[in-house]
Amino acid sequence: MEPDLFTAAAEDRQEKDPAASPLAVRMRPRTLDEVVGQAHLLKPGSPMRRLVEKGAEGGGPAGPSSVILWGPPGIGKTTLAHVVSQATNKRFVELSAITAGVKEVRAVIDGARRASGGYGKETVLFLDEIHRFSKAQQDSLLPAVENRWVTLVAATTENPYFSIISPLLSRSLLLTLQALTDDDLRGLIQRALTDERGLDGAVTLHEDAEAHLLRIAGGDARRALTALEAGAGSAIAKGEAEISLETLEGAVDRAAVKYDRDGDQHYDVASALIKSIRGSDVDATLHYLARMIEAGEDPRFIARRLMISASEDVGLADPTALQTAVAGAQAVALIGFPEARITLSQVAVALALAPKSNAAYLAIDAALADVRAGLAGPVPAHLRDSHYKGAQKLGHGQGYAYPHDVPGGIAAQQYAPDSVHGKRYYEPTRYGAEARYADVVERVRERLRGERPPGKDTP
């Protein structure tokens, strides 16, 4: 909402006593040049830069567009909105979808129309957590955005294609924020240690403590600064000039996991997770999964590894395994940590306890090996495309038996090129659901060779 007497008093107190605000608030960037990460959104001529740098000049024939900022928590969505509020001469109003409703939105829109008509001042509306708005609440924004009574800057942590109505998406630019890297956070931490708005050199940070801080931050700048402030407060209380790993662990109540996301541990633990799934040891699977989560591993990386395992190690022994893994990956992308740990656990347990088969994995590798060895002869003439003019003169499609016209739906004819005709790439196991495929594939191969007459039995 717009500042009132109490808001102004709180801001005045924070200005006189900076320590009254959390470190993450004090270190909030004041200009685009101080923003950490998101370089792809801040290039010259980009929507965000135009909104900040051209805001005071009015819209002109191509004014700044409304934008929707999408990304996980702690990577700069609110920060960008506050940079807009400080850098532009426009009227800036902030709402949260957690507490605001249609009534508050309409009040802002009415105020924006009065400000525009009364003294020519445009309004920027920052709406945080817009995905929490219902369809009706989002509908109330449409006239103001369409007529540019307000320039909307909306933030969401959920996929906007699922959580934001299409008419509002079509009237705004969707800007996707990227996860902050360790280098991004490292620069922010060092700035907070030395900047007068931050800790102003009161303490230093040991290298091991910095590494632990980056791990527990998980790409979240707010979490990193909150943990840094806790560690600094603990060090100062103990009369220490440096934040040690032990002090930081005690301050955040979280032990450092010996795990380097860019080194051997990253690959060793990921390998152990997959091999534990392959070996059907569900308890070891959960142990390694917990280590990856606690170390701040990207949940999307874990989800990708689980999807690969679903095809490589479970395969058709449980055809639902890949569906489970893909659904899990989609859920992880939508909800993020900490709740994503539950989804990852569900998928990992399902894969570990599923029957195993690598037949599909071996089959494609065997087929690829033959293709790479040059066994890729001409496509049989009866299988070639016969829909274009002149194809019949070339003999394309002639003699092709349409399987749907044959009893049993399988026509005895050659499909593979001569060079690999008769090759058996897929050798199903007798584990789990793949046992059915093992029976089916033998009957189908016999019928394709004409050795098994069509009957009432199905493949």
CSV table of C-alpha atoms in Angstrom, one decimal:
chain,number,residue,atom,x,y,z
A,1,MET,CA,0.0,0.0,0.0
A,2,GLU,CA,1.0,3.6,-0.2
A,3,PRO,CA,3.0,5.0,2.7
A,4,ASP,CA,1.0,6.2,5.7
A,5,LEU,CA,2.0,7.8,9.0
A,6,PHE,CA,3.1,4.6,10.6
A,7,THR,CA,5.0,3.4,7.6
A,8,ALA,CA,6.8,6.7,7.4
A,9,ALA,CA,7.7,6.5,11.0
A,10,ALA,CA,9.0,3.0,10.6
A,11,GLU,CA,11.1,4.0,7.6
A,12,ASP,CA,12.4,7.0,9.6
A,13,ARG,CA,13.5,4.8,12.4
A,14,GLN,CA,15.2,2.4,10.1
A,15,GLU,CA,17.1,5.3,8.4
A,16,LYS,CA,18.3,6.6,11.8
A,17,ASP,CA,19.1,3.1,13.1
A,18,PRO,CA,20.0,0.8,10.2
A,19,ALA,CA,20.6,-2.1,12.5
A,20,ALA,CA,16.8,-2.1,13.2
A,21,SER,CA,16.4,-3.7,9.7
A,22,PRO,CA,17.6,-7.2,8.8
A,23,LEU,CA,20.8,-7.5,6.9
A,24,ALA,CA,19.0,-8.7,3.8
A,25,VAL,CA,16.9,-5.5,3.9
A,26,ARG,CA,19.8,-3.2,4.5
A,27,MET,CA,21.8,-4.8,1.6
A,28,ARG,CA,18.9,-4.5,-0.8
A,29,PRO,CA,20.3,-2.9,-4.0
A,30,ARG,CA,19.5,0.7,-4.7
A,31,THR,CA,20.4,0.7,-8.4
A,32,LEU,CA,20.5,-1.9,-11.2
A,33,ASP,CA,24.3,-1.9,-11.0
A,34,GLU,CA,24.1,-3.3,-7.5
A,35,VAL,CA,21.8,-6.1,-8.5
A,36,VAL,CA,23.4,-9.6,-8.2
A,37,GLY,CA,22.8,-11.9,-11.1
A,38,GLN,CA,20.0,-11.6,-13.7
A,39,ALA,CA,22.3,-10.0,-16.2
A,40,HIS,CA,20.1,-11.3,-19.0
A,41,LEU,CA,17.3,-9.1,-17.8
A,42,LEU,CA,19.3,-6.0,-17.3
A,43,LYS,CA,20.9,-5.5,-20.7
A,44,PRO,CA,20.5,-2.1,-22.4
A,45,GLY,CA,17.0,-1.8,-23.9
A,46,SER,CA,15.6,-4.6,-21.8
A,47,PRO,CA,12.2,-4.2,-20.2
A,48,MET,CA,13.5,-3.9,-16.7
A,49,ARG,CA,16.2,-1.4,-17.6
A,50,ARG,CA,13.7,0.7,-19.6
A,51,LEU,CA,11.3,0.6,-16.7
A,52,VAL,CA,13.9,1.9,-14.3
A,53,GLU,CA,15.9,4.3,-16.5
A,54,LYS,CA,13.1,5.7,-18.7
A,55,GLY,CA,10.4,5.8,-16.0
A,56,ALA,CA,10.9,9.5,-15.3
A,57,GLU,CA,10.6,10.4,-18.9
A,58,GLY,CA,7.1,9.0,-19.5
A,59,GLY,CA,6.0,6.2,-21.8
A,60,GLY,CA,6.3,7.9,-25.1
A,61,PRO,CA,5.2,6.0,-28.2
A,62,ALA,CA,6.6,2.7,-26.7
A,63,GLY,CA,6.4,3.0,-22.9
A,64,PRO,CA,7.7,0.4,-20.5
A,65,SER,CA,5.5,-2.7,-20.4
A,66,SER,CA,4.0,-4.5,-17.4
A,67,VAL,CA,6.2,-7.4,-16.4
A,68,ILE,CA,5.8,-10.7,-14.5
A,69,LEU,CA,8.9,-11.9,-12.7
A,70,TRP,CA,9.1,-15.6,-12.3
A,71,GLY,CA,11.7,-17.5,-10.3
A,72,PRO,CA,12.4,-19.3,-7.0
A,73,PRO,CA,12.6,-17.4,-3.7
A,74,GLY,CA,15.6,-15.2,-2.9
A,75,ILE,CA,16.9,-14.5,-6.3
A,76,GLY,CA,15.9,-10.9,-6.8
A,77,LYS,CA,12.2,-10.4,-7.7
A,78,THR,CA,11.3,-8.1,-4.8
A,79,THR,CA,14.7,-6.5,-5.2
A,80,LEU,CA,14.1,-5.5,-8.8
A,81,ALA,CA,10.7,-4.0,-7.8
A,82,HIS,CA,12.4,-1.9,-5.1
A,83,VAL,CA,15.0,-0.7,-7.5
A,84,VAL,CA,12.1,0.5,-9.7
A,85,SER,CA,10.5,2.2,-6.8
A,86,GLN,CA,13.7,4.2,-6.0
A,87,ALA,CA,14.9,4.9,-9.5
A,88,THR,CA,11.7,6.1,-11.1
A,89,ASN,CA,9.7,9.3,-10.5
A,90,LYS,CA,6.5,7.4,-11.0
A,91,ARG,CA,4.1,6.8,-8.2
A,92,PHE,CA,5.0,3.4,-6.6
A,93,VAL,CA,2.5,1.2,-4.8
A,94,GLU,CA,3.2,-2.2,-3.3
A,95,LEU,CA,0.7,-4.9,-2.5
A,96,SER,CA,1.0,-8.5,-1.4
A,97,ALA,CA,-1.5,-11.1,-2.7
A,98,ILE,CA,-1.3,-12.7,0.7
A,99,THR,CA,-3.1,-9.8,2.3
A,100,ALA,CA,-4.7,-7.8,-0.5
A,101,GLY,CA,-7.9,-8.5,-2.3
A,102,VAL,CA,-10.1,-7.0,-5.1
A,103,LYS,CA,-11.0,-4.1,-2.9
A,104,GLU,CA,-7.4,-3.0,-2.4
A,105,VAL,CA,-6.6,-3.5,-6.1
A,106,ARG,CA,-9.5,-1.3,-7.1
A,107,ALA,CA,-8.4,1.3,-4.6
A,108,VAL,CA,-4.9,1.4,-6.2
A,109,ILE,CA,-6.4,1.6,-9.7
A,110,ASP,CA,-8.7,4.4,-8.8
A,111,GLY,CA,-5.8,6.3,-7.2
A,112,ALA,CA,-3.7,5.6,-10.3
A,113,ARG,CA,-6.4,7.1,-12.6
A,114,ARG,CA,-6.7,10.2,-10.3
A,115,ALA,CA,-3.0,10.7,-10.2
A,116,SER,CA,-2.7,10.4,-14.0
A,117,GLY,CA,-5.6,12.7,-14.7
A,118,GLY,CA,-4.9,15.2,-11.8
A,119,TYR,CA,-1.2,15.8,-12.1
A,120,GLY,CA,0.0,13.5,-14.9
A,121,LYS,CA,1.9,11.0,-12.7
A,122,GLU,CA,2.0,7.4,-13.7
A,123,THR,CA,1.7,4.5,-11.3
A,124,VAL,CA,3.9,1.4,-10.9
A,125,LEU,CA,2.1,-1.4,-9.0
A,126,PHE,CA,4.3,-4.1,-7.5
A,127,LEU,CA,2.2,-7.2,-6.7
A,128,ASP,CA,4.1,-9.9,-4.8
A,129,GLU,CA,2.9,-13.5,-4.7
A,130,ILE,CA,0.5,-12.9,-7.6
A,131,HIS,CA,-0.1,-16.6,-8.0
A,132,ARG,CA,-2.1,-16.5,-4.7
A,133,PHE,CA,-4.7,-14.3,-6.4
A,134,SER,CA,-7.8,-16.1,-7.6
A,135,LYS,CA,-9.0,-15.8,-11.2
A,136,ALA,CA,-11.5,-13.1,-10.2
A,137,GLN,CA,-8.8,-11.1,-8.4
A,138,GLN,CA,-6.5,-11.3,-11.4
A,139,ASP,CA,-9.4,-10.3,-13.6
A,140,SER,CA,-9.7,-7.0,-11.7
A,141,LEU,CA,-6.2,-6.0,-12.9
A,142,LEU,CA,-6.9,-6.4,-16.6
A,143,PRO,CA,-8.4,-3.0,-17.4
A,144,ALA,CA,-5.7,-1.1,-15.6
A,145,VAL,CA,-2.9,-3.1,-17.3
A,146,GLU,CA,-4.5,-3.0,-20.7
A,147,ASN,CA,-5.1,0.8,-20.6
A,148,ARG,CA,-1.7,1.4,-18.8
A,149,TRP,CA,-3.4,3.1,-15.9
A,150,VAL,CA,-0.7,1.2,-14.0
A,151,THR,CA,2.5,-0.5,-15.0
A,152,LEU,CA,2.3,-3.9,-13.2
A,153,VAL,CA,5.4,-5.5,-11.8
A,154,ALA,CA,4.2,-8.9,-10.5
A,155,ALA,CA,6.3,-11.5,-8.8
A,156,THR,CA,5.6,-15.3,-8.6
A,157,THR,CA,7.5,-18.4,-7.5
A,158,GLU,CA,5.0,-20.7,-9.4
A,159,ASN,CA,4.8,-21.5,-13.1
A,160,PRO,CA,2.8,-18.5,-14.4
A,161,TYR,CA,1.3,-20.7,-17.2
A,162,PHE,CA,-0.5,-22.6,-14.5
A,163,SER,CA,-1.1,-19.9,-11.9
A,164,ILE,CA,-1.8,-16.7,-13.9
A,165,ILE,CA,-4.7,-16.2,-16.2
A,166,SER,CA,-4.0,-16.1,-19.9
A,167,PRO,CA,-5.4,-12.5,-20.5
A,168,LEU,CA,-3.1,-11.1,-17.9
A,169,LEU,CA,-0.1,-13.0,-19.3
A,170,SER,CA,-0.9,-11.8,-22.8
A,171,ARG,CA,-0.8,-8.2,-21.6
A,172,SER,CA,2.5,-8.5,-19.8
A,173,LEU,CA,6.0,-9.6,-20.5
A,174,LEU,CA,7.1,-12.7,-18.7
A,175,LEU,CA,10.6,-12.4,-17.4
A,176,THR,CA,12.2,-15.6,-16.0
A,177,LEU,CA,14.8,-15.0,-13.3
A,178,GLN,CA,17.7,-17.4,-13.2
A,179,ALA,CA,19.1,-19.1,-10.0
A,180,LEU,CA,21.9,-17.2,-8.4
A,181,THR,CA,25.3,-18.9,-8.7
A,182,ASP,CA,27.8,-19.4,-5.9
A,183,ASP,CA,29.9,-16.6,-7.4
A,184,ASP,CA,26.9,-14.3,-7.3
A,185,LEU,CA,26.3,-15.1,-3.7
A,186,ARG,CA,30.0,-14.9,-2.8
A,187,GLY,CA,30.1,-11.3,-4.1
A,188,LEU,CA,27.0,-10.4,-2.2
A,189,ILE,CA,28.4,-11.9,1.0
A,190,GLN,CA,31.7,-10.0,0.7
A,191,ARG,CA,29.8,-6.8,0.0
A,192,ALA,CA,27.7,-7.3,3.1
A,193,LEU,CA,30.8,-7.9,5.2
A,194,THR,CA,32.4,-4.7,4.3
A,195,ASP,CA,29.6,-2.3,3.2
A,196,GLU,CA,28.7,0.4,5.8
A,197,ARG,CA,25.0,-0.6,5.3
A,198,GLY,CA,25.9,-4.1,6.2
A,199,LEU,CA,28.4,-5.4,8.8
A,200,ASP,CA,30.9,-2.6,8.0
A,201,GLY,CA,34.0,-4.7,8.6
A,202,ALA,CA,33.0,-5.8,12.1
A,203,VAL,CA,33.9,-9.4,11.4
A,204,THR,CA,35.5,-11.4,8.6
A,205,LEU,CA,34.4,-14.8,7.3
A,206,HIS,CA,36.6,-17.9,7.3
A,207,GLU,CA,36.9,-19.7,4.0
A,208,ASP,CA,35.3,-22.9,5.4
A,209,ALA,CA,32.4,-20.9,6.9
A,210,GLU,CA,31.9,-19.2,3.5
A,211,ALA,CA,31.7,-22.5,1.7
A,212,HIS,CA,29.1,-23.7,4.3
A,213,LEU,CA,27.1,-20.5,4.0
A,214,LEU,CA,26.9,-21.0,0.2
A,215,ARG,CA,25.8,-24.6,0.7
A,216,ILE,CA,22.9,-23.8,3.0
A,217,ALA,CA,21.9,-20.8,1.0
A,218,GLY,CA,21.0,-23.0,-2.0
A,219,GLY,CA,21.0,-20.0,-4.4
A,220,ASP,CA,18.8,-17.9,-2.1
A,221,ALA,CA,20.4,-14.5,-1.4
A,222,ARG,CA,18.0,-13.7,1.4
A,223,ARG,CA,18.8,-17.0,3.1
A,224,ALA,CA,22.6,-16.4,2.7
A,225,LEU,CA,22.4,-12.9,4.3
A,226,THR,CA,20.1,-14.1,7.1
A,227,ALA,CA,22.6,-16.9,8.0
A,228,LEU,CA,25.5,-14.5,7.7
A,229,GLU,CA,23.9,-12.0,10.1
A,230,ALA,CA,23.2,-14.9,12.5
A,231,GLY,CA,26.9,-16.0,12.3
A,232,ALA,CA,28.2,-12.4,12.7
A,233,GLY,CA,26.0,-11.8,15.7
A,234,SER,CA,27.3,-15.0,17.4
A,235,ALA,CA,30.9,-14.2,16.6
A,236,ILE,CA,30.6,-10.7,18.0
A,237,ALA,CA,28.8,-12.0,21.1
A,238,LYS,CA,31.8,-14.3,21.7
A,239,GLY,CA,34.3,-11.5,21.1
A,240,GLU,CA,35.6,-13.1,17.9
A,241,ALA,CA,36.8,-11.1,14.9
A,242,GLU,CA,36.2,-13.9,12.4
A,243,ILE,CA,33.1,-16.1,11.8
A,244,SER,CA,34.4,-19.6,12.0
A,245,LEU,CA,32.7,-22.7,10.6
A,246,GLU,CA,32.0,-23.8,14.2
A,247,THR,CA,30.4,-20.5,15.1
A,248,LEU,CA,28.3,-20.4,11.9
A,249,GLU,CA,27.1,-24.0,12.5
A,250,GLY,CA,26.1,-23.1,16.0
A,251,ALA,CA,24.3,-19.9,14.9
A,252,VAL,CA,22.2,-21.6,12.2
A,253,ASP,CA,21.9,-24.9,14.0
A,254,ARG,CA,23.0,-26.8,10.8
A,255,ALA,CA,26.1,-29.0,10.5
A,256,ALA,CA,28.2,-28.6,7.5
A,257,VAL,CA,27.9,-31.5,5.1
A,258,LYS,CA,31.2,-32.5,3.5
A,259,TYR,CA,30.0,-32.0,0.0
A,260,ASP,CA,31.4,-29.9,-2.9
A,261,ARG,CA,28.8,-29.3,-5.5
A,262,ASP,CA,31.5,-28.6,-8.1
A,263,GLY,CA,33.9,-31.4,-7.1
A,264,ASP,CA,34.3,-35.1,-6.5
A,265,GLN,CA,31.7,-35.3,-3.8
A,266,HIS,CA,29.0,-34.0,-6.2
A,267,TYR,CA,29.6,-36.8,-8.6
A,268,ASP,CA,30.4,-39.5,-6.0
A,269,VAL,CA,27.2,-38.9,-4.0
A,270,ALA,CA,25.1,-38.7,-7.1
A,271,SER,CA,26.6,-41.9,-8.4
A,272,ALA,CA,26.0,-43.6,-5.1
A,273,LEU,CA,22.4,-42.5,-5.1
A,274,ILE,CA,21.8,-44.0,-8.6
A,275,LYS,CA,23.7,-47.3,-7.7
A,276,SER,CA,21.7,-47.6,-4.5
A,277,ILE,CA,18.4,-47.3,-6.5
A,278,ARG,CA,19.8,-49.9,-9.0
A,279,GLY,CA,20.6,-52.2,-6.2
A,280,SER,CA,17.1,-51.8,-4.6
A,281,ASP,CA,18.6,-50.5,-1.3
A,282,VAL,CA,15.9,-48.0,-0.3
A,283,ASP,CA,17.6,-47.0,2.9
A,284,ALA,CA,20.9,-46.2,1.2
A,285,THR,CA,19.0,-44.4,-1.5
A,286,LEU,CA,17.4,-42.1,1.1
A,287,HIS,CA,20.7,-41.5,2.8
A,288,TYR,CA,22.4,-40.2,-0.3
A,289,LEU,CA,19.3,-38.3,-1.3
A,290,ALA,CA,19.3,-36.6,2.1
A,291,ARG,CA,23.0,-35.7,1.7
A,292,MET,CA,22.4,-34.1,-1.6
A,293,ILE,CA,19.4,-32.1,-0.3
A,294,GLU,CA,21.2,-31.0,2.9
A,295,ALA,CA,24.2,-29.9,0.9
A,296,GLY,CA,22.1,-27.5,-1.2
A,297,GLU,CA,22.1,-29.6,-4.4
A,298,ASP,CA,19.9,-28.2,-7.1
A,299,PRO,CA,16.6,-30.2,-6.8
A,300,ARG,CA,16.3,-30.1,-10.6
A,301,PHE,CA,19.6,-31.9,-10.9
A,302,ILE,CA,18.3,-34.6,-8.5
A,303,ALA,CA,15.1,-34.9,-10.4
A,304,ARG,CA,16.9,-35.3,-13.7
A,305,ARG,CA,19.0,-38.1,-12.3
A,306,LEU,CA,15.9,-39.9,-11.1
A,307,MET,CA,14.3,-39.6,-14.5
A,308,ILE,CA,17.3,-41.1,-16.1
A,309,SER,CA,17.3,-44.0,-13.6
A,310,ALA,CA,13.7,-44.6,-14.2
A,311,SER,CA,14.5,-45.5,-17.9
A,312,GLU,CA,18.0,-46.9,-17.5
A,313,ASP,CA,17.5,-49.1,-14.4
A,314,VAL,CA,13.7,-49.8,-14.1
A,315,GLY,CA,12.5,-49.5,-17.7
A,316,LEU,CA,9.6,-51.7,-18.7
A,317,ALA,CA,9.8,-53.8,-15.6
A,318,ASP,CA,7.6,-51.0,-14.2
A,319,PRO,CA,6.3,-48.8,-17.0
A,320,THR,CA,4.9,-46.4,-14.4
A,321,ALA,CA,8.4,-45.5,-13.1
A,322,LEU,CA,9.2,-43.0,-15.7
A,323,GLN,CA,5.7,-41.4,-15.3
A,324,THR,CA,6.4,-41.1,-11.6
A,325,ALA,CA,9.8,-39.6,-12.2
A,326,VAL,CA,8.6,-37.1,-14.8
A,327,ALA,CA,5.6,-36.0,-12.6
A,328,GLY,CA,8.1,-35.6,-9.7
A,329,ALA,CA,10.4,-33.4,-11.7
A,330,GLN,CA,7.4,-31.2,-12.7
A,331,ALA,CA,6.3,-31.0,-9.1
A,332,VAL,CA,9.8,-30.1,-8.0
A,333,ALA,CA,9.9,-27.3,-10.6
A,334,LEU,CA,6.6,-25.9,-9.3
A,335,ILE,CA,7.1,-26.1,-5.6
A,336,GLY,CA,10.9,-25.9,-4.9
A,337,PHE,CA,12.5,-26.6,-1.6
A,338,PRO,CA,11.8,-27.3,1.2
A,339,GLU,CA,8.6,-29.2,0.1
A,340,ALA,CA,10.3,-30.7,-2.9
A,341,ARG,CA,12.3,-33.0,-0.6
A,342,ILE,CA,9.0,-34.9,-0.1
A,343,THR,CA,8.4,-35.4,-3.8
A,344,LEU,CA,12.1,-36.4,-4.4
A,345,SER,CA,11.8,-38.9,-1.6
A,346,GLN,CA,8.6,-40.4,-3.1
A,347,VAL,CA,10.2,-40.8,-6.5
A,348,ALA,CA,13.5,-42.2,-5.1
A,349,VAL,CA,11.7,-44.8,-2.9
A,350,ALA,CA,9.4,-45.9,-5.8
A,351,LEU,CA,12.4,-46.4,-8.1
A,352,ALA,CA,14.4,-48.3,-5.4
A,353,LEU,CA,11.6,-50.7,-4.7
A,354,ALA,CA,10.6,-51.2,-8.4
A,355,PRO,CA,11.6,-54.3,-10.3
A,356,LYS,CA,14.6,-53.6,-12.5
A,357,SER,CA,15.4,-54.0,-16.2
A,358,ASN,CA,18.0,-52.3,-18.3
A,359,ALA,CA,16.7,-54.0,-21.5
A,360,ALA,CA,15.5,-50.8,-23.1
A,361,TYR,CA,18.8,-49.2,-22.3
A,362,LEU,CA,20.8,-52.0,-23.8
A,363,ALA,CA,18.5,-52.2,-26.9
A,364,ILE,CA,19.0,-48.6,-28.0
A,365,ASP,CA,22.8,-48.8,-27.4
A,366,ALA,CA,23.0,-51.9,-29.5
A,367,ALA,CA,21.0,-50.3,-32.3
A,368,LEU,CA,23.1,-47.2,-32.2
A,369,ALA,CA,26.3,-49.3,-32.4
A,370,ASP,CA,25.1,-50.9,-35.6
A,371,VAL,CA,24.1,-47.6,-37.1
A,372,ARG,CA,27.5,-46.1,-36.2
A,373,ALA,CA,29.1,-49.1,-37.8
A,374,GLY,CA,27.5,-48.4,-41.1
A,375,LEU,CA,24.6,-50.9,-40.9
A,376,ALA,CA,22.0,-48.4,-42.1
A,377,GLY,CA,20.9,-49.6,-45.5
A,378,PRO,CA,18.1,-48.2,-47.7
A,379,VAL,CA,14.6,-48.2,-46.3
A,380,PRO,CA,12.6,-51.0,-47.9
A,381,ALA,CA,10.7,-49.7,-50.9
A,382,HIS,CA,7.3,-50.7,-49.6
A,383,LEU,CA,7.8,-48.6,-46.4
A,384,ARG,CA,8.9,-45.4,-48.2
A,385,ASP,CA,6.7,-42.3,-48.4
A,386,SER,CA,4.2,-42.7,-51.2
A,387,HIS,CA,2.2,-39.5,-50.8
A,388,TYR,CA,4.0,-37.2,-53.1
A,389,LYS,CA,3.7,-37.0,-56.9
A,390,GLY,CA,5.8,-39.5,-58.7
A,391,ALA,CA,6.4,-41.8,-55.8
A,392,GLN,CA,4.5,-44.7,-57.4
A,393,LYS,CA,6.6,-44.5,-60.5
A,394,LEU,CA,9.6,-45.1,-58.2
A,395,GLY,CA,7.8,-48.1,-56.6
A,396,HIS,CA,7.5,-46.4,-53.2
A,397,GLY,CA,4.8,-48.0,-51.1
A,398,GLN,CA,4.0,-50.8,-53.4
A,399,GLY,CA,3.4,-54.1,-51.7
A,400,TYR,CA,2.9,-52.5,-48.3
A,401,ALA,CA,0.5,-54.5,-46.1
A,402,TYR,CA,-1.7,-52.2,-43.9
A,403,PRO,CA,-1.6,-53.9,-40.5
A,404,HIS,CA,-5.1,-52.7,-39.5
A,405,ASP,CA,-6.5,-54.7,-42.5
A,406,VAL,CA,-4.9,-57.9,-41.2
A,407,PRO,CA,-6.4,-60.2,-38.5
A,408,GLY,CA,-4.6,-59.6,-35.3
A,409,GLY,CA,-3.2,-56.3,-36.5
A,410,ILE,CA,0.2,-57.6,-37.5
A,411,ALA,CA,1.3,-58.0,-41.1
A,412,ALA,CA,4.0,-60.5,-42.1
A,413,GLN,CA,6.5,-58.2,-43.9
A,414,GLN,CA,10.0,-56.8,-43.6
A,415,TYR,CA,10.4,-53.5,-41.8
A,416,ALA,CA,14.1,-53.2,-41.1
A,417,PRO,CA,16.7,-52.5,-43.8
A,418,ASP,CA,18.4,-55.6,-45.3
A,419,SER,CA,21.6,-54.8,-43.4
A,420,VAL,CA,20.0,-55.4,-40.0
A,421,HIS,CA,17.0,-57.6,-41.0
A,422,GLY,CA,16.5,-60.2,-38.3
A,423,LYS,CA,18.6,-58.4,-35.7
A,424,ARG,CA,17.3,-58.7,-32.2
A,425,TYR,CA,18.0,-55.5,-30.2
A,426,TYR,CA,15.4,-55.7,-27.5
A,427,GLU,CA,15.8,-58.7,-25.2
A,428,PRO,CA,13.2,-58.3,-22.4
A,429,THR,CA,13.7,-59.7,-19.0
A,430,ARG,CA,11.3,-61.7,-17.0
A,431,TYR,CA,11.2,-59.1,-14.1
A,432,GLY,CA,8.0,-57.3,-13.2
A,433,ALA,CA,5.7,-56.1,-15.9
A,434,GLU,CA,8.4,-56.8,-18.5
A,435,ALA,CA,7.6,-60.5,-18.3
A,436,ARG,CA,4.5,-59.8,-20.4
A,437,TYR,CA,6.5,-57.9,-23.0
A,438,ALA,CA,8.8,-61.0,-23.2
A,439,ASP,CA,5.9,-63.2,-24.2
A,440,VAL,CA,4.5,-60.6,-26.5
A,441,VAL,CA,7.7,-59.8,-28.4
A,442,GLU,CA,8.3,-63.5,-29.3
A,443,ARG,CA,4.8,-63.9,-30.7
A,444,VAL,CA,5.1,-60.7,-32.7
A,445,ARG,CA,8.4,-61.6,-34.1
A,446,GLU,CA,7.1,-65.0,-35.2
A,447,ARG,CA,4.1,-63.4,-36.9
A,448,LEU,CA,6.3,-60.8,-38.7
A,449,ARG,CA,8.3,-63.7,-40.1
A,450,GLY,CA,5.1,-65.4,-41.2
A,451,GLU,CA,5.8,-68.3,-38.9
A,452,ARG,CA,2.7,-67.8,-36.7
A,453,PRO,CA,-0.7,-67.6,-38.5
A,454,PRO,CA,-3.1,-64.9,-37.2
A,455,GLY,CA,-5.4,-66.4,-34.6
A,456,LYS,CA,-7.7,-65.2,-31.9
A,457,ASP,CA,-4.8,-64.6,-29.5
A,458,THR,CA,-3.5,-61.1,-29.2
A,459,PRO,CA,0.2,-60.1,-29.2
